[in-house]
Structure formats: C-alpha cells, structure tokens
mmCIF file of C-alpha atoms in Angstrom:
data_model
loop_
_atom_site.group_PDB
_atom_site.id
_atom_site.type_symbol
_atom_site.label_atom_id
_atom_site.label_comp_id
_atom_site.label_asym_id
_atom_site.label_seq_id
_atom_site.Cartn_x
_atom_site.Cartn_y
_atom_site.Cartn_z
ATOM 1 C CA MET B 103 81.281 119.234 112.277
ATOM 2 C CA THR B 104 78.028 118.503 113.723
ATOM 3 C CA THR B 105 76.414 119.065 117.139
ATOM 4 C CA GLY B 106 76.695 115.263 117.747
ATOM 5 C CA ASP B 107 80.580 115.096 117.110
ATOM 6 C CA PRO B 108 82.243 114.210 120.427
ATOM 7 C CA GLN B 109 84.604 116.939 121.847
ATOM 8 C CA PHE B 110 87.659 116.539 123.777
ATOM 9 C CA GLU B 111 90.239 118.735 125.767
ATOM 10 C CA GLY B 112 93.610 118.677 124.469
ATOM 11 C CA VAL B 113 96.921 119.954 125.528
ATOM 12 C CA TYR B 114 96.474 123.330 123.739
ATOM 13 C CA GLY B 115 92.753 123.510 123.800
ATOM 14 C CA PRO B 116 89.328 121.875 123.053
ATOM 15 C CA TYR B 117 89.292 119.883 119.641
ATOM 16 C CA THR B 118 86.392 117.850 117.854
ATOM 17 C CA ILE B 119 86.569 114.373 116.093
ATOM 18 C CA THR B 120 84.338 114.727 113.045
ATOM 19 C CA SER B 121 82.973 112.604 110.605
ATOM 20 C CA ILE B 122 85.871 113.060 108.200
ATOM 21 C CA ASP B 123 88.145 111.927 110.631
ATOM 22 C CA ARG B 124 86.427 108.900 111.376
ATOM 23 C CA ARG B 125 86.346 108.108 107.800
ATOM 24 C CA GLU B 126 89.951 108.800 107.351
ATOM 25 C CA VAL B 127 90.635 106.386 110.548
ATOM 26 C CA GLN B 128 88.579 103.761 108.986
ATOM 27 C CA ARG B 129 90.194 103.864 105.576
ATOM 28 C CA TYR B 130 93.512 103.841 107.388
ATOM 29 C CA ARG B 131 92.820 100.687 109.255
ATOM 30 C CA ILE B 132 91.417 98.987 106.121
ATOM 31 C CA SER B 133 94.596 99.954 104.115
ATOM 32 C CA LEU B 134 96.889 98.575 106.782
ATOM 33 C CA LEU B 135 94.818 95.405 106.863
ATOM 34 C CA VAL B 136 95.114 95.230 102.992
ATOM 35 C CA ALA B 137 98.862 95.645 103.093
ATOM 36 C CA GLY B 138 99.284 92.880 105.737
ATOM 37 C CA LEU B 139 97.031 90.374 103.936
ATOM 38 C CA ALA B 140 98.839 91.062 100.792
ATOM 39 C CA MET B 141 102.331 90.851 102.296
ATOM 40 C CA THR B 142 101.353 87.375 103.818
ATOM 41 C CA ALA B 143 99.539 86.147 100.999
ATOM 42 C CA GLY B 144 102.634 87.021 98.659
ATOM 43 C CA LEU B 145 105.070 84.985 100.719
ATOM 44 C CA VAL B 146 102.717 82.002 101.121
ATOM 45 C CA HIS B 147 102.033 81.986 97.365
ATOM 46 C CA TRP B 148 105.871 82.148 97.137
ATOM 47 C CA TRP B 149 106.705 79.405 99.401
ATOM 48 C CA GLN B 150 103.717 77.134 97.885
ATOM 49 C CA PHE B 151 103.717 77.898 94.114
ATOM 50 C CA GLY B 152 107.342 79.654 93.651
ATOM 51 C CA ASP B 153 107.869 82.885 91.654
ATOM 52 C CA ARG B 154 105.194 82.808 88.905
ATOM 53 C CA TRP B 155 102.682 85.558 89.552
ATOM 54 C CA ALA B 156 103.828 86.240 93.213
ATOM 55 C CA TRP B 157 104.637 89.631 92.348
ATOM 56 C CA VAL B 158 100.918 90.569 91.747
ATOM 57 C CA TRP B 159 100.639 90.819 95.556
ATOM 58 C CA LEU B 160 103.108 93.726 95.533
ATOM 59 C CA VAL B 161 100.175 95.777 93.986
ATOM 60 C CA PRO B 162 97.941 95.792 97.201
ATOM 61 C CA LEU B 163 100.755 95.742 99.481
ATOM 62 C CA MET B 164 102.419 98.942 97.974
ATOM 63 C CA ALA B 165 98.819 100.415 97.396
ATOM 64 C CA GLY B 166 97.514 99.585 100.675
ATOM 65 C CA LEU B 167 100.659 101.074 102.598
ATOM 66 C CA GLY B 168 100.613 104.167 100.572
ATOM 67 C CA LEU B 169 97.032 104.938 101.327
ATOM 68 C CA ALA B 170 97.763 104.105 105.155
ATOM 69 C CA LEU B 171 100.477 106.489 104.993
ATOM 70 C CA HIS B 172 98.082 108.914 103.340
ATOM 71 C CA TRP B 173 95.545 108.498 106.163
ATOM 72 C CA ILE B 174 97.739 107.848 109.427
ATOM 73 C CA HIS B 175 97.894 110.764 112.001
ATOM 74 C CA ILE B 176 101.360 111.472 112.909
ATOM 75 C CA TYR B 177 102.386 114.832 114.888
ATOM 76 C CA LEU B 178 105.350 115.431 113.117
ATOM 77 C CA ARG B 179 105.307 116.345 109.502
ATOM 78 C CA PRO B 180 109.137 115.957 108.672
ATOM 79 C CA LEU B 181 108.688 112.192 110.099
ATOM 80 C CA HIS B 182 105.285 111.582 108.259
ATOM 81 C CA ASN B 183 107.004 112.984 104.934
ATOM 82 C CA ALA B 184 110.173 110.805 105.555
ATOM 83 C CA LEU B 185 107.809 107.589 105.705
ATOM 84 C CA ARG B 186 106.160 108.768 102.437
ATOM 85 C CA LEU B 187 109.538 109.060 100.933
ATOM 86 C CA PHE B 188 110.745 105.540 102.103
ATOM 87 C CA TRP B 189 107.378 104.289 100.715
ATOM 88 C CA LEU B 190 108.112 106.041 97.308
ATOM 89 C CA THR B 191 111.498 104.941 97.098
ATOM 90 C CA GLY B 192 110.755 101.386 97.656
ATOM 91 C CA CYS B 193 108.070 101.402 95.146
ATOM 92 C CA LEU B 194 110.512 102.748 92.603
ATOM 93 C CA GLY B 195 113.029 100.093 93.802
ATOM 94 C CA TRP B 196 110.523 97.314 93.183
ATOM 95 C CA GLY B 197 109.618 98.711 89.937
ATOM 96 C CA LEU B 198 113.381 98.605 88.878
ATOM 97 C CA LEU B 199 113.742 94.912 90.097
ATOM 98 C CA LEU B 200 110.734 94.033 88.333
ATOM 99 C CA MET B 201 111.875 95.535 85.083
ATOM 100 C CA GLN B 202 115.388 94.226 85.299
ATOM 101 C CA ALA B 203 114.853 90.764 86.235
ATOM 102 C CA GLY B 204 111.399 90.107 84.788
ATOM 103 C CA PRO B 205 108.087 89.915 87.019
ATOM 104 C CA ASN B 206 108.211 86.208 87.393
ATOM 105 C CA GLU B 207 111.759 86.191 88.109
ATOM 106 C CA ALA B 208 111.930 89.062 90.648
ATOM 107 C CA LEU B 209 112.039 87.157 93.779
ATOM 108 C CA THR B 210 114.724 84.552 92.539
ATOM 109 C CA THR B 211 117.043 87.318 91.559
ATOM 110 C CA LEU B 212 116.415 89.111 95.087
ATOM 111 C CA VAL B 213 117.345 85.779 96.651
ATOM 112 C CA GLU B 214 120.742 85.367 94.482
ATOM 113 C CA GLN B 215 121.521 88.912 94.699
ATOM 114 C CA PRO B 216 120.764 90.417 98.225
ATOM 115 C CA LEU B 217 121.934 93.725 97.263
ATOM 116 C CA TRP B 218 118.591 94.502 95.557
ATOM 117 C CA ILE B 219 117.417 94.778 99.247
ATOM 118 C CA LEU B 220 118.879 98.143 99.302
ATOM 119 C CA ALA B 221 116.445 98.945 96.559
ATOM 120 C CA ILE B 222 113.326 97.477 97.957
ATOM 121 C CA GLY B 223 113.969 97.935 101.585
ATOM 122 C CA PRO B 224 112.751 101.370 101.939
ATOM 123 C CA LEU B 225 109.063 100.150 101.327
ATOM 124 C CA PHE B 226 109.744 97.918 104.361
ATOM 125 C CA ALA B 227 111.136 100.851 106.264
ATOM 126 C CA ALA B 228 107.958 102.767 105.881
ATOM 127 C CA LEU B 229 106.143 99.714 107.263
ATOM 128 C CA ALA B 230 108.477 99.494 110.162
ATOM 129 C CA GLY B 231 107.848 103.240 110.728
ATOM 130 C CA ILE B 232 104.001 102.470 111.110
ATOM 131 C CA GLY B 233 104.773 99.674 113.364
ATOM 132 C CA PHE B 234 106.924 102.138 115.472
ATOM 133 C CA LYS B 235 104.123 104.829 115.625
ATOM 134 C CA GLU B 236 101.730 102.274 116.885
ATOM 135 C CA PHE B 237 103.645 100.757 119.394
ATOM 136 C CA PHE B 238 104.547 104.317 120.794
ATOM 137 C CA CYS B 239 101.239 105.147 120.990
ATOM 138 C CA PHE B 240 99.349 102.020 122.063
ATOM 139 C CA GLN B 241 102.021 99.634 123.240
ATOM 140 C CA ARG B 242 100.557 96.893 121.293
ATOM 141 C CA PRO B 243 103.124 93.942 121.147
ATOM 142 C CA GLU B 244 102.349 93.010 117.623
ATOM 143 C CA ALA B 245 103.458 96.588 116.653
ATOM 144 C CA ILE B 246 106.864 96.230 118.311
ATOM 145 C CA GLY B 247 107.124 92.636 116.704
ATOM 146 C CA LEU B 248 106.440 93.993 113.087
ATOM 147 C CA THR B 249 109.034 97.039 113.787
ATOM 148 C CA LEU B 250 111.795 94.760 114.959
ATOM 149 C CA LEU B 251 111.423 91.708 112.586
ATOM 150 C CA LEU B 252 111.410 93.803 109.161
ATOM 151 C CA PRO B 253 115.033 95.275 109.752
ATOM 152 C CA ILE B 254 116.262 92.035 111.276
ATOM 153 C CA ALA B 255 115.197 90.147 108.458
ATOM 154 C CA LEU B 256 116.226 92.273 105.850
ATOM 155 C CA LEU B 257 119.598 93.765 107.199
ATOM 156 C CA GLY B 258 120.355 90.194 108.433
ATOM 157 C CA ARG B 259 119.936 88.818 104.843
ATOM 158 C CA LEU B 260 121.867 91.571 103.482
ATOM 159 C CA VAL B 261 124.809 91.173 105.527
ATOM 160 C CA GLY B 262 124.658 87.307 105.170
ATOM 161 C CA ILE B 263 124.087 86.397 108.755
ATOM 162 C CA ILE B 264 120.740 84.776 108.116
ATOM 163 C CA SER B 265 119.544 82.215 105.485
ATOM 164 C CA THR B 266 116.806 83.121 102.887
ATOM 165 C CA SER B 267 114.441 80.853 104.610
ATOM 166 C CA LEU B 268 114.637 82.266 107.774
ATOM 167 C CA CYS B 269 114.426 85.671 106.416
ATOM 168 C CA ALA B 270 111.382 84.798 104.607
ATOM 169 C CA ALA B 271 110.048 83.288 107.712
ATOM 170 C CA PHE B 272 110.612 86.538 109.661
ATOM 171 C CA LEU B 273 108.963 88.682 106.821
ATOM 172 C CA LEU B 274 105.973 85.999 107.113
ATOM 173 C CA ILE B 275 105.439 86.501 110.803
ATOM 174 C CA ALA B 276 105.681 90.254 110.531
ATOM 175 C CA GLY B 277 102.994 90.098 107.807
ATOM 176 C CA LEU B 278 100.737 88.175 110.229
ATOM 177 C CA LEU B 279 101.688 90.632 112.993
ATOM 178 C CA MET B 280 100.512 93.367 110.664
ATOM 179 C CA VAL B 281 97.249 91.795 110.144
ATOM 180 C CA LEU B 282 96.577 91.305 113.817
ATOM 181 C CA LEU B 283 97.501 94.892 114.557
ATOM 182 C CA ALA B 284 94.893 96.036 111.942
ATOM 183 C CA LEU B 285 92.044 94.015 113.022
ATOM 184 C CA ARG B 286 92.649 94.911 116.536
ATOM 185 C CA LYS B 287 92.533 98.533 115.684
ATOM 186 C CA PHE B 288 88.856 98.113 114.357
ATOM 187 C CA GLY B 289 87.510 97.727 118.047
ATOM 188 C CA MET B 290 89.086 101.110 119.045
ATOM 189 C CA GLU B 291 87.355 104.593 118.980
ATOM 190 C CA ALA B 292 88.533 106.678 116.127
ATOM 191 C CA ALA B 293 89.847 109.356 118.679
ATOM 192 C CA ALA B 294 92.682 107.167 119.692
ATOM 193 C CA ASP B 295 94.049 106.815 115.953
ATOM 194 C CA VAL B 296 93.318 110.809 115.467
ATOM 195 C CA GLY B 297 95.236 111.852 118.780
ATOM 196 C CA ASP B 298 95.146 115.271 120.250
ATOM 197 C CA LYS B 299 94.113 117.574 117.229
ATOM 198 C CA SER B 300 95.043 120.408 119.339
ATOM 199 C CA VAL B 301 98.916 119.343 118.956
ATOM 200 C CA PHE B 302 98.247 119.174 115.117
ATOM 201 C CA ALA B 303 97.063 122.727 115.289
ATOM 202 C CA TYR B 304 99.739 124.137 117.583
ATOM 203 C CA LEU B 305 102.398 122.683 115.298
ATOM 204 C CA ASP B 306 100.879 124.001 112.423
ATOM 205 C CA SER B 307 100.514 127.450 113.912
ATOM 206 C CA GLN B 308 104.264 127.371 114.578
ATOM 207 C CA ARG B 309 105.136 126.729 111.001
ATOM 208 C CA PRO B 310 106.631 129.858 109.056
ATOM 209 C CA ALA B 311 103.935 131.379 107.390
ATOM 210 C CA SER B 312 104.417 130.846 103.215
ATOM 211 C CA THR B 313 105.344 133.914 101.223
ATOM 212 C CA PRO B 314 103.630 134.849 98.085
#
C-alpha cells in the first residue's frame, strides 16, 4: 500500500485498493478475454475447417478460465472453491475425451455421443458461474446471456431437445457475449471488480482458527 492508493469506506470499516489489487483485476479481465476469444475461435474453426486442430483452442480456453477463477474476487469462499472444482473436473473430462477419441476426432465423438457432455460440462458450469457473478454485481445483460445460454445449450443437447447446430450456435453466442463482457470491463475502475474488501476481511475473521 502507498499513500496514493484510494481508500473507501466499507460495510465493516475502511479499506484500500492497492497496486496488487489493480494488477489482479487487470489479469482477471485479460484472462476472461482470452477464454472468450478462444471459445469463439474454436467454434468458428470447427464450423469452417472441421475437427482437425480445433482442439488446440481448448488450451487457451481452459488456461484463461482457470486464471480468471484464480484472480476473480468472490466473497463466498465455498462458491469460489466450487467454481474451481468445476473447472478442474471439466478439464479432466476434456482430457479423457481427447485421449479416448483422439484430438482430431474429439468433437465428432462429442456430437455422436452427447453423454460426454457430463464429462466436459463442468468446465462450462464454471464459466456460467462467472457470468452469474458478473450479472449479480453489475447487472450486465451480456453476463446473464452467458449464464443462461451455456446450460440451455449443453443440457438441451444432452437430453436431445435441441440439435447439434443449434447447440453450437448458442455456444458461439455465449463466446461472443463473454468477449463483450470482458472488453466492457476494461473501462471500469479496479475497485468495482475488487468489491468491498472489508467484507472479505470480516468473513475471513469469522473462519475457525486453524489448529497446529
């Protein structure tokens, strides 16, 4: 903290937004943008060129989402940990699919065997969780669109009530909404993403002290 760091009055007392906070917020926004661009590019690649090498876009998608979850500010630690667990489970699901079907056949296998959605779906559940957090905090329409489209697309395809092409269209729109969400956040003050740090401090103080 420096004397130039902005100070705010929180629910449980004053708090300061430091340069570390600002760096974390910047990294969160960049990570979210990378994930959105990767998801969008991967779907466009699949539509235009087929399965071959489309799986490569999973790497920046998973990395971007994982880093966004690392730097996101969420008051409720159990919720934050749950989103991280969804991310990890989804990454493992994609890894299993890639090993079982082969990288260049993974998406075809996913289309032909929708039950694989149960394995890879948690990754998108984590992404929907970020969308819900962003809508809850900022009421951005693109955030609620992201939150709703992902489960509609994947669950609708899983139970067979929507086609593969419609599912892919919904996912593409969700990817574009995530890009829009991330881009709009770059014009916001870091304090908006950090939130009320006094609440974080209060919640941490209520946790049971660790025993040796």
